[in-house]
PDB file of N, CA and C in Angstrom:
ATOM      1  N   UNK A   1     109.921 -92.153   4.363  1.00 88.00           N
ATOM      2  CA  UNK A   1     110.002 -93.027   3.108  1.00 88.00           C
ATOM      3  C   UNK A   1     111.426 -92.878   2.215  1.00 88.00           C
ATOM      4  N   UNK A   2     111.932 -93.856   1.998  1.00 88.00           N
ATOM      5  CA  UNK A   2     113.211 -94.033   1.228  1.00 88.00           C
ATOM      6  C   UNK A   2     113.033 -94.323  -0.118  1.00 88.00           C
ATOM      7  N   UNK A   3     113.669 -93.769  -1.125  1.00 90.00           N
ATOM      8  CA  UNK A   3     113.705 -94.092  -2.503  1.00 90.00           C
ATOM      9  C   UNK A   3     115.270 -94.480  -2.755  1.00 90.00           C
ATOM     10  N   UNK A   4     115.390 -95.840  -3.182  1.00 89.00           N
ATOM     11  CA  UNK A   4     116.825 -96.494  -3.186  1.00 89.00           C
ATOM     12  C   UNK A   4     116.906 -97.059  -4.554  1.00 89.00           C
ATOM     13  N   UNK A   5     117.839 -97.019  -5.417  1.00 89.00           N
ATOM     14  CA  UNK A   5     118.052 -98.021  -6.439  1.00 89.00           C
ATOM     15  C   UNK A   5     118.041 -99.304  -5.922  1.00 89.00           C
ATOM     16  N   UNK A   6     117.909-100.128  -6.763  1.00 91.00           N
ATOM     17  CA  UNK A   6     117.886-101.647  -6.843  1.00 91.00           C
ATOM     18  C   UNK A   6     119.420-102.181  -6.537  1.00 91.00           C
ATOM     19  N   UNK A   7     120.214-101.756  -7.432  1.00 92.00           N
ATOM     20  CA  UNK A   7     121.790-101.994  -7.297  1.00 92.00           C
ATOM     21  C   UNK A   7     122.435-100.920  -6.525  1.00 92.00           C
ATOM     22  N   UNK A   8     123.490-101.254  -5.931  1.00 92.00           N
ATOM     23  CA  UNK A   8     124.329-100.298  -5.086  1.00 92.00           C
ATOM     24  C   UNK A   8     124.793 -99.296  -5.778  1.00 92.00           C
ATOM     25  N   UNK A   9     124.543 -98.059  -5.534  1.00 90.00           N
ATOM     26  CA  UNK A   9     125.220 -96.964  -6.033  1.00 90.00           C
ATOM     27  C   UNK A   9     125.492 -95.961  -4.793  1.00 90.00           C
ATOM     28  N   UNK A  10     126.826 -95.364  -5.058  1.00 88.00           N
ATOM     29  CA  UNK A  10     127.311 -94.575  -3.663  1.00 88.00           C
ATOM     30  C   UNK A  10     126.506 -93.380  -3.459  1.00 88.00           C
ATOM     31  N   UNK A  11     126.282 -93.066  -2.275  1.00 84.00           N
ATOM     32  CA  UNK A  11     125.668 -91.783  -1.941  1.00 84.00           C
ATOM     33  C   UNK A  11     126.571 -90.730  -2.098  1.00 84.00           C
ATOM     34  N   UNK A  12     127.687 -90.694  -2.279  1.00 85.00           N
ATOM     35  CA  UNK A  12     128.640 -89.519  -2.631  1.00 85.00           C
ATOM     36  C   UNK A  12     128.560 -88.915  -3.954  1.00 85.00           C
ATOM     37  N   UNK A  13     127.820 -89.827  -4.804  1.00 86.00           N
ATOM     38  CA  UNK A  13     127.563 -89.313  -6.255  1.00 86.00           C
ATOM     39  C   UNK A  13     126.392 -88.490  -6.244  1.00 86.00           C
ATOM     40  N   UNK A  14     126.176 -87.356  -7.169  1.00 88.00           N
ATOM     41  CA  UNK A  14     125.026 -86.732  -7.356  1.00 88.00           C
ATOM     42  C   UNK A  14     123.926 -87.594  -7.816  1.00 88.00           C
ATOM     43  N   UNK A  15     122.630 -87.204  -7.550  1.00 89.00           N
ATOM     44  CA  UNK A  15     121.605 -88.076  -8.103  1.00 89.00           C
ATOM     45  C   UNK A  15     121.495 -87.799  -9.687  1.00 89.00           C
ATOM     46  N   UNK A  16     120.992 -89.078 -10.242  1.00 89.00           N
ATOM     47  CA  UNK A  16     120.946 -88.837 -11.793  1.00 89.00           C
ATOM     48  C   UNK A  16     119.697 -87.970 -12.242  1.00 89.00           C
ATOM     49  N   UNK A  17     119.569 -87.546 -13.340  1.00 92.00           N
ATOM     50  CA  UNK A  17     118.377 -86.859 -13.798  1.00 92.00           C
ATOM     51  C   UNK A  17     117.167 -87.739 -13.654  1.00 92.00           C
ATOM     52  N   UNK A  18     117.285 -89.069 -13.963  1.00 91.00           N
ATOM     53  CA  UNK A  18     116.046 -89.745 -13.823  1.00 91.00           C
ATOM     54  C   UNK A  18     115.583 -89.999 -12.375  1.00 91.00           C
ATOM     55  N   UNK A  19     116.562 -90.101 -11.549  1.00 91.00           N
ATOM     56  CA  UNK A  19     116.353 -90.161 -10.186  1.00 91.00           C
ATOM     57  C   UNK A  19     115.648 -88.834  -9.559  1.00 91.00           C
ATOM     58  N   UNK A  20     115.950 -87.712 -10.134  1.00 92.00           N
ATOM     59  CA  UNK A  20     115.370 -86.498  -9.693  1.00 92.00           C
ATOM     60  C   UNK A  20     114.069 -86.338 -10.148  1.00 92.00           C
ATOM     61  N   UNK A  21     113.799 -86.887 -11.414  1.00 93.00           N
ATOM     62  CA  UNK A  21     112.476 -86.783 -12.267  1.00 93.00           C
ATOM     63  C   UNK A  21     111.450 -87.757 -11.259  1.00 93.00           C
ATOM     64  N   UNK A  22     111.868 -88.980 -10.672  1.00 93.00           N
ATOM     65  CA  UNK A  22     111.152 -89.848 -10.044  1.00 93.00           C
ATOM     66  C   UNK A  22     110.832 -89.369  -8.560  1.00 93.00           C
ATOM     67  N   UNK A  23     111.788 -88.500  -7.992  1.00 93.00           N
ATOM     68  CA  UNK A  23     111.752 -87.986  -6.586  1.00 93.00           C
ATOM     69  C   UNK A  23     110.624 -86.727  -6.727  1.00 93.00           C
ATOM     70  N   UNK A  24     110.699 -85.980  -7.817  1.00 93.00           N
ATOM     71  CA  UNK A  24     109.647 -84.975  -8.100  1.00 93.00           C
ATOM     72  C   UNK A  24     108.366 -85.734  -8.404  1.00 93.00           C
ATOM     73  N   UNK A  25     108.193 -86.765  -8.890  1.00 94.00           N
ATOM     74  CA  UNK A  25     106.966 -87.434  -9.328  1.00 94.00           C
ATOM     75  C   UNK A  25     106.246 -87.910  -7.965  1.00 94.00           C
ATOM     76  N   UNK A  26     107.104 -88.419  -7.040  1.00 94.00           N
ATOM     77  CA  UNK A  26     106.623 -88.769  -5.710  1.00 94.00           C
ATOM     78  C   UNK A  26     106.150 -87.636  -4.961  1.00 94.00           C
ATOM     79  N   UNK A  27     106.738 -86.470  -4.955  1.00 91.00           N
ATOM     80  CA  UNK A  27     106.274 -85.343  -4.243  1.00 91.00           C
ATOM     81  C   UNK A  27     104.999 -84.940  -4.898  1.00 91.00           C
ATOM     82  N   UNK A  28     105.087 -84.910  -6.135  1.00 92.00           N
ATOM     83  CA  UNK A  28     103.841 -84.343  -6.783  1.00 92.00           C
ATOM     84  C   UNK A  28     102.728 -85.264  -6.528  1.00 92.00           C
ATOM     85  N   UNK A  29     102.935 -86.524  -6.805  1.00 93.00           N
ATOM     86  CA  UNK A  29     101.766 -87.499  -6.825  1.00 93.00           C
ATOM     87  C   UNK A  29     101.290 -87.631  -5.291  1.00 93.00           C
ATOM     88  N   UNK A  30     101.898 -87.428  -4.414  1.00 91.00           N
ATOM     89  CA  UNK A  30     101.783 -87.527  -2.988  1.00 91.00           C
ATOM     90  C   UNK A  30     100.780 -86.222  -2.637  1.00 91.00           C
ATOM     91  N   UNK A  31     101.194 -85.070  -3.224  1.00 88.00           N
ATOM     92  CA  UNK A  31     100.232 -83.810  -2.837  1.00 88.00           C
ATOM     93  C   UNK A  31      98.984 -83.913  -3.608  1.00 88.00           C
ATOM     94  N   UNK A  32      98.758 -84.703  -4.598  1.00 91.00           N
ATOM     95  CA  UNK A  32      97.647 -84.730  -5.563  1.00 91.00           C
ATOM     96  C   UNK A  32      96.843 -86.165  -5.128  1.00 91.00           C
ATOM     97  N   UNK A  33      97.122 -86.750  -4.328  1.00 91.00           N
ATOM     98  CA  UNK A  33      96.287 -88.082  -3.957  1.00 91.00           C
ATOM     99  C   UNK A  33      94.917 -87.693  -3.626  1.00 91.00           C
ATOM    100  N   UNK A  34      93.966 -88.379  -4.327  1.00 91.00           N
ATOM    101  CA  UNK A  34      92.572 -88.208  -4.258  1.00 91.00           C
ATOM    102  C   UNK A  34      91.923 -88.281  -2.887  1.00 91.00           C
ATOM    103  N   UNK A  35      92.407 -89.295  -2.079  1.00 92.00           N
ATOM    104  CA  UNK A  35      91.694 -89.510  -0.841  1.00 92.00           C
ATOM    105  C   UNK A  35      92.649 -89.266   0.335  1.00 92.00           C
ATOM    106  N   UNK A  36      93.951 -89.308   0.131  1.00 89.00           N
ATOM    107  CA  UNK A  36      94.922 -88.928   1.342  1.00 89.00           C
ATOM    108  C   UNK A  36      96.074 -88.095   0.854  1.00 89.00           C
ATOM    109  N   UNK A  37      95.763 -86.885   0.436  1.00 88.00           N
ATOM    110  CA  UNK A  37      97.138 -85.921  -0.132  1.00 88.00           C
ATOM    111  C   UNK A  37      98.103 -85.890   1.051  1.00 88.00           C
ATOM    112  N   UNK A  38      99.308 -85.817   0.858  1.00 87.00           N
ATOM    113  CA  UNK A  38     100.270 -85.644   1.683  1.00 87.00           C
ATOM    114  C   UNK A  38     101.250 -84.658   1.354  1.00 87.00           C
ATOM    115  N   UNK A  39     101.639 -83.694   2.101  1.00 87.00           N
ATOM    116  CA  UNK A  39     102.678 -82.833   1.954  1.00 87.00           C
ATOM    117  C   UNK A  39     104.111 -83.337   2.464  1.00 87.00           C
ATOM    118  N   UNK A  40     104.915 -83.746   1.376  1.00 89.00           N
ATOM    119  CA  UNK A  40     106.310 -84.323   1.612  1.00 89.00           C
ATOM    120  C   UNK A  40     107.416 -83.356   1.564  1.00 89.00           C
ATOM    121  N   UNK A  41     108.260 -83.478   2.303  1.00 87.00           N
ATOM    122  CA  UNK A  41     109.675 -82.843   2.150  1.00 87.00           C
ATOM    123  C   UNK A  41     110.590 -83.895   1.700  1.00 87.00           C
ATOM    124  N   UNK A  42     111.324 -83.774   0.375  1.00 89.00           N
ATOM    125  CA  UNK A  42     112.219 -84.644   0.054  1.00 89.00           C
ATOM    126  C   UNK A  42     113.808 -84.104   0.134  1.00 89.00           C
ATOM    127  N   UNK A  43     114.650 -84.824   0.473  1.00 87.00           N
ATOM    128  CA  UNK A  43     116.033 -84.466   0.396  1.00 87.00           C
ATOM    129  C   UNK A  43     117.090 -85.393  -0.034  1.00 87.00           C
ATOM    130  N   UNK A  44     118.181 -85.167  -0.156  1.00 85.00           N
ATOM    131  CA  UNK A  44     119.315 -85.970  -0.557  1.00 85.00           C
ATOM    132  C   UNK A  44     120.515 -85.467   0.076  1.00 85.00           C
ATOM    133  N   UNK A  45     120.904 -86.216   0.935  1.00 82.00           N
ATOM    134  CA  UNK A  45     122.490 -85.922   1.467  1.00 82.00           C
ATOM    135  C   UNK A  45     123.478 -86.493   0.532  1.00 82.00           C
ATOM    136  N   UNK A  46     124.417 -85.603  -0.002  1.00 75.00           N
ATOM    137  CA  UNK A  46     125.304 -86.306  -0.993  1.00 75.00           C
ATOM    138  C   UNK A  46     126.696 -86.683  -0.378  1.00 75.00           C
ATOM    139  N   UNK A  47     126.716 -87.751   0.515  1.00 67.00           N
ATOM    140  CA  UNK A  47     127.802 -88.148   1.366  1.00 67.00           C
ATOM    141  C   UNK A  47     127.961 -87.776   2.666  1.00 67.00           C
ATOM    142  N   UNK A  48     128.881 -88.155   3.280  1.00 69.00           N
ATOM    143  CA  UNK A  48     129.135 -87.926   4.680  1.00 69.00           C
ATOM    144  C   UNK A  48     129.255 -86.348   5.055  1.00 69.00           C
ATOM    145  N   UNK A  49     129.935 -85.577   4.126  1.00 72.00           N
ATOM    146  CA  UNK A  49     130.195 -84.242   4.459  1.00 72.00           C
ATOM    147  C   UNK A  49     128.794 -83.449   4.481  1.00 72.00           C
ATOM    148  N   UNK A  50     127.730 -84.103   3.754  1.00 70.00           N
ATOM    149  CA  UNK A  50     126.373 -83.515   3.809  1.00 70.00           C
ATOM    150  C   UNK A  50     125.555 -84.067   4.747  1.00 70.00           C
ATOM    151  N   UNK A  51     126.053 -85.002   5.719  1.00 68.00           N
ATOM    152  CA  UNK A  51     125.187 -85.726   6.803  1.00 68.00           C
ATOM    153  C   UNK A  51     124.524 -87.072   6.275  1.00 68.00           C
ATOM    154  N   UNK A  52     125.124 -87.538   5.379  1.00 67.00           N
ATOM    155  CA  UNK A  52     124.517 -89.004   4.938  1.00 67.00           C
ATOM    156  C   UNK A  52     125.109 -89.847   5.886  1.00 67.00           C
ATOM    157  N   UNK A  53     124.108 -90.637   6.368  1.00 74.00           N
ATOM    158  CA  UNK A  53     124.407 -91.774   7.358  1.00 74.00           C
ATOM    159  C   UNK A  53     124.684 -93.126   6.791  1.00 74.00           C
ATOM    160  N   UNK A  54     124.278 -93.291   5.480  1.00 77.00           N
ATOM    161  CA  UNK A  54     124.391 -94.473   4.743  1.00 77.00           C
ATOM    162  C   UNK A  54     125.200 -94.387   3.512  1.00 77.00           C
ATOM    163  N   UNK A  55     125.891 -95.287   2.819  1.00 81.00           N
ATOM    164  CA  UNK A  55     126.636 -95.211   1.813  1.00 81.00           C
ATOM    165  C   UNK A  55     125.975 -95.646   0.550  1.00 81.00           C
ATOM    166  N   UNK A  56     124.625 -96.123   0.604  1.00 85.00           N
ATOM    167  CA  UNK A  56     123.897 -96.642  -0.321  1.00 85.00           C
ATOM    168  C   UNK A  56     122.979 -95.330  -0.868  1.00 85.00           C
ATOM    169  N   UNK A  57     122.972 -95.017  -1.961  1.00 86.00           N
ATOM    170  CA  UNK A  57     122.226 -93.728  -2.566  1.00 86.00           C
ATOM    171  C   UNK A  57     120.773 -94.027  -2.145  1.00 86.00           C
ATOM    172  N   UNK A  58     120.283 -92.816  -1.648  1.00 87.00           N
ATOM    173  CA  UNK A  58     118.919 -92.775  -1.259  1.00 87.00           C
ATOM    174  C   UNK A  58     118.462 -91.325  -1.129  1.00 87.00           C
ATOM    175  N   UNK A  59     117.134 -91.242  -1.400  1.00 90.00           N
ATOM    176  CA  UNK A  59     116.583 -90.002  -1.196  1.00 90.00           C
ATOM    177  C   UNK A  59     115.588 -90.143   0.020  1.00 90.00           C
ATOM    178  N   UNK A  60     115.249 -89.255   0.799  1.00 90.00           N
ATOM    179  CA  UNK A  60     114.562 -89.463   2.247  1.00 90.00           C
ATOM    180  C   UNK A  60     113.244 -88.557   1.732  1.00 90.00           C
ATOM    181  N   UNK A  61     112.149 -88.884   2.186  1.00 92.00           N
ATOM    182  CA  UNK A  61     110.912 -88.154   2.228  1.00 92.00           C
ATOM    183  C   UNK A  61     110.333 -88.235   3.551  1.00 92.00           C
ATOM    184  N   UNK A  62     109.903 -87.042   4.056  1.00 90.00           N
ATOM    185  CA  UNK A  62     108.940 -87.143   5.357  1.00 90.00           C
ATOM    186  C   UNK A  62     107.707 -86.267   5.259  1.00 90.00           C
ATOM    187  N   UNK A  63     106.789 -86.698   5.868  1.00 89.00           N
ATOM    188  CA  UNK A  63     105.436 -86.138   5.858  1.00 89.00           C
ATOM    189  C   UNK A  63     105.710 -84.734   6.693  1.00 89.00           C
ATOM    190  N   UNK A  64     105.202 -83.447   6.104  1.00 86.00           N
ATOM    191  CA  UNK A  64     105.529 -82.234   6.948  1.00 86.00           C
ATOM    192  C   UNK A  64     104.132 -81.712   7.244  1.00 86.00           C
ATOM    193  N   UNK A  65     103.137 -82.544   7.290  1.00 81.00           N
ATOM    194  CA  UNK A  65     101.741 -82.220   7.808  1.00 81.00           C
ATOM    195  C   UNK A  65     101.251 -81.016   6.869  1.00 81.00           C
ATOM    196  N   UNK A  66     101.269 -79.705   7.566  1.00 76.00           N
ATOM    197  CA  UNK A  66     100.615 -78.575   6.843  1.00 76.00           C
ATOM    198  C   UNK A  66     101.701 -78.023   5.700  1.00 76.00           C
ATOM    199  N   UNK A  67     102.775 -78.636   5.746  1.00 70.00           N
ATOM    200  CA  UNK A  67     103.684 -77.992   4.774  1.00 70.00           C
ATOM    201  C   UNK A  67     105.039 -77.577   5.588  1.00 70.00           C
ATOM    202  N   UNK A  68     106.182 -77.530   4.887  1.00 71.00           N
ATOM    203  CA  UNK A  68     107.364 -76.989   5.481  1.00 71.00           C
ATOM    204  C   UNK A  68     107.538 -75.639   4.907  1.00 71.00           C
ATOM    205  N   UNK A  69     107.779 -74.539   5.790  1.00 75.00           N
ATOM    206  CA  UNK A  69     107.929 -73.309   5.401  1.00 75.00           C
ATOM    207  C   UNK A  69     109.253 -72.955   4.717  1.00 75.00           C
ATOM    208  N   UNK A  70     109.467 -73.572   3.569  1.00 74.00           N
ATOM    209  CA  UNK A  70     110.769 -73.722   2.815  1.00 74.00           C
ATOM    210  C   UNK A  70     110.983 -72.033   2.453  1.00 74.00           C
ATOM    211  N   UNK A  71     109.986 -71.564   1.978  1.00 72.00           N
ATOM    212  CA  UNK A  71     110.120 -70.114   1.562  1.00 72.00           C
ATOM    213  C   UNK A  71     110.558 -69.221   2.595  1.00 72.00           C
ATOM    214  N   UNK A  72     110.157 -69.505   3.928  1.00 76.00           N
ATOM    215  CA  UNK A  72     110.435 -68.732   5.038  1.00 76.00           C
ATOM    216  C   UNK A  72     111.995 -69.073   5.375  1.00 76.00           C
ATOM    217  N   UNK A  73     112.336 -70.342   5.317  1.00 75.00           N
ATOM    218  CA  UNK A  73     113.638 -70.913   5.502  1.00 75.00           C
ATOM    219  C   UNK A  73     114.767 -70.167   4.707  1.00 75.00           C
ATOM    220  N   UNK A  74     114.555 -69.843   3.368  1.00 76.00           N
ATOM    221  CA  UNK A  74     115.435 -69.335   2.586  1.00 76.00           C
ATOM    222  C   UNK A  74     115.330 -67.936   2.307  1.00 76.00           C
ATOM    223  N   UNK A  75     114.285 -67.245   2.723  1.00 75.00           N
ATOM    224  CA  UNK A  75     114.077 -66.006   2.586  1.00 75.00           C
ATOM    225  C   UNK A  75     115.347 -65.072   3.033  1.00 75.00           C
ATOM    226  N   UNK A  76     115.954 -65.489   4.084  1.00 72.00           N
ATOM    227  CA  UNK A  76     117.155 -64.723   4.579  1.00 72.00           C
ATOM    228  C   UNK A  76     118.330 -65.050   3.947  1.00 72.00           C
ATOM    229  N   UNK A  77     118.458 -65.877   2.952  1.00 73.00           N
ATOM    230  CA  UNK A  77     119.666 -66.256   2.320  1.00 73.00           C
ATOM    231  C   UNK A  77     119.871 -65.671   0.989  1.00 73.00           C
ATOM    232  N   UNK A  78     121.120 -65.438   0.511  1.00 70.00           N
ATOM    233  CA  UNK A  78     121.471 -64.974  -0.881  1.00 70.00           C
ATOM    234  C   UNK A  78     122.425 -66.003  -1.333  1.00 70.00           C
ATOM    235  N   UNK A  79     122.555 -66.152  -2.725  1.00 65.00           N
ATOM    236  CA  UNK A  79     123.321 -67.026  -3.255  1.00 65.00           C
ATOM    237  C   UNK A  79     124.499 -66.326  -3.906  1.00 65.00           C
ATOM    238  N   UNK A  80     125.700 -66.746  -3.626  1.00 67.00           N
ATOM    239  CA  UNK A  80     126.788 -66.067  -4.102  1.00 67.00           C
ATOM    240  C   UNK A  80     127.420 -67.110  -5.349  1.00 67.00           C
ATOM    241  N   UNK A  81     128.380 -66.522  -6.258  1.00 62.00           N
ATOM    242  CA  UNK A  81     128.809 -67.247  -7.463  1.00 62.00           C
ATOM    243  C   UNK A  81     129.660 -68.374  -6.984  1.00 62.00           C
ATOM    244  N   UNK A  82     130.222 -68.640  -5.847  1.00 60.00           N
ATOM    245  CA  UNK A  82     130.892 -69.575  -5.397  1.00 60.00           C
ATOM    246  C   UNK A  82     129.969 -70.755  -4.909  1.00 60.00           C
ATOM    247  N   UNK A  83     128.852 -70.383  -4.742  1.00 55.00           N
ATOM    248  CA  UNK A  83     127.791 -71.544  -4.522  1.00 55.00           C
ATOM    249  C   UNK A  83     127.699 -71.616  -2.893  1.00 55.00           C
ATOM    250  N   UNK A  84     128.108 -70.509  -2.207  1.00 58.00           N
ATOM    251  CA  UNK A  84     128.050 -70.692  -0.674  1.00 58.00           C
ATOM    252  C   UNK A  84     126.991 -69.751  -0.511  1.00 58.00           C
ATOM    253  N   UNK A  85     126.057 -69.935   0.664  1.00 56.00           N
ATOM    254  CA  UNK A  85     125.181 -69.315   1.133  1.00 56.00           C
ATOM    255  C   UNK A  85     125.466 -68.359   2.161  1.00 56.00           C
ATOM    256  N   UNK A  86     125.048 -67.138   2.051  1.00 55.00           N
ATOM    257  CA  UNK A  86     125.367 -65.959   3.058  1.00 55.00           C
ATOM    258  C   UNK A  86     124.084 -65.512   3.716  1.00 55.00           C
ATOM    259  N   UNK A  87     124.044 -65.156   5.006  1.00 57.00           N
ATOM    260  CA  UNK A  87     122.832 -64.625   5.374  1.00 57.00           C
ATOM    261  C   UNK A  87     122.785 -63.127   4.723  1.00 57.00           C
ATOM    262  N   UNK A  88     121.535 -62.577   4.603  1.00 56.00           N
ATOM    263  CA  UNK A  88     121.397 -61.280   4.066  1.00 56.00           C
ATOM    264  C   UNK A  88     121.826 -60.387   5.231  1.00 56.00           C
ATOM    265  N   UNK A  89     122.427 -59.227   4.881  1.00 53.00           N
ATOM    266  CA  UNK A  89     122.643 -58.337   5.805  1.00 53.00           C
ATOM    267  C   UNK A  89     121.573 -57.333   6.185  1.00 53.00           C
TER     268      UNK A  89
END
């Protein structure tokens, strides 16, 4: 599923606070649906350097079934002041 603004906005810009709130609301609402709850993974590629294939601003959501092991994925990472991720030694 894609979340896109009605008017063109470049994907190279960061998402706005209202867009982040809407993306969070979609994730939260999907997980709490009364008859068909879904675990979604949402992501935003901020331009070509981040892997964006489209220039029109969009969030992407995918159904991850039993859930994405995000905690496992990031457990081996540490965050440095420069914003660069490094594996734990």
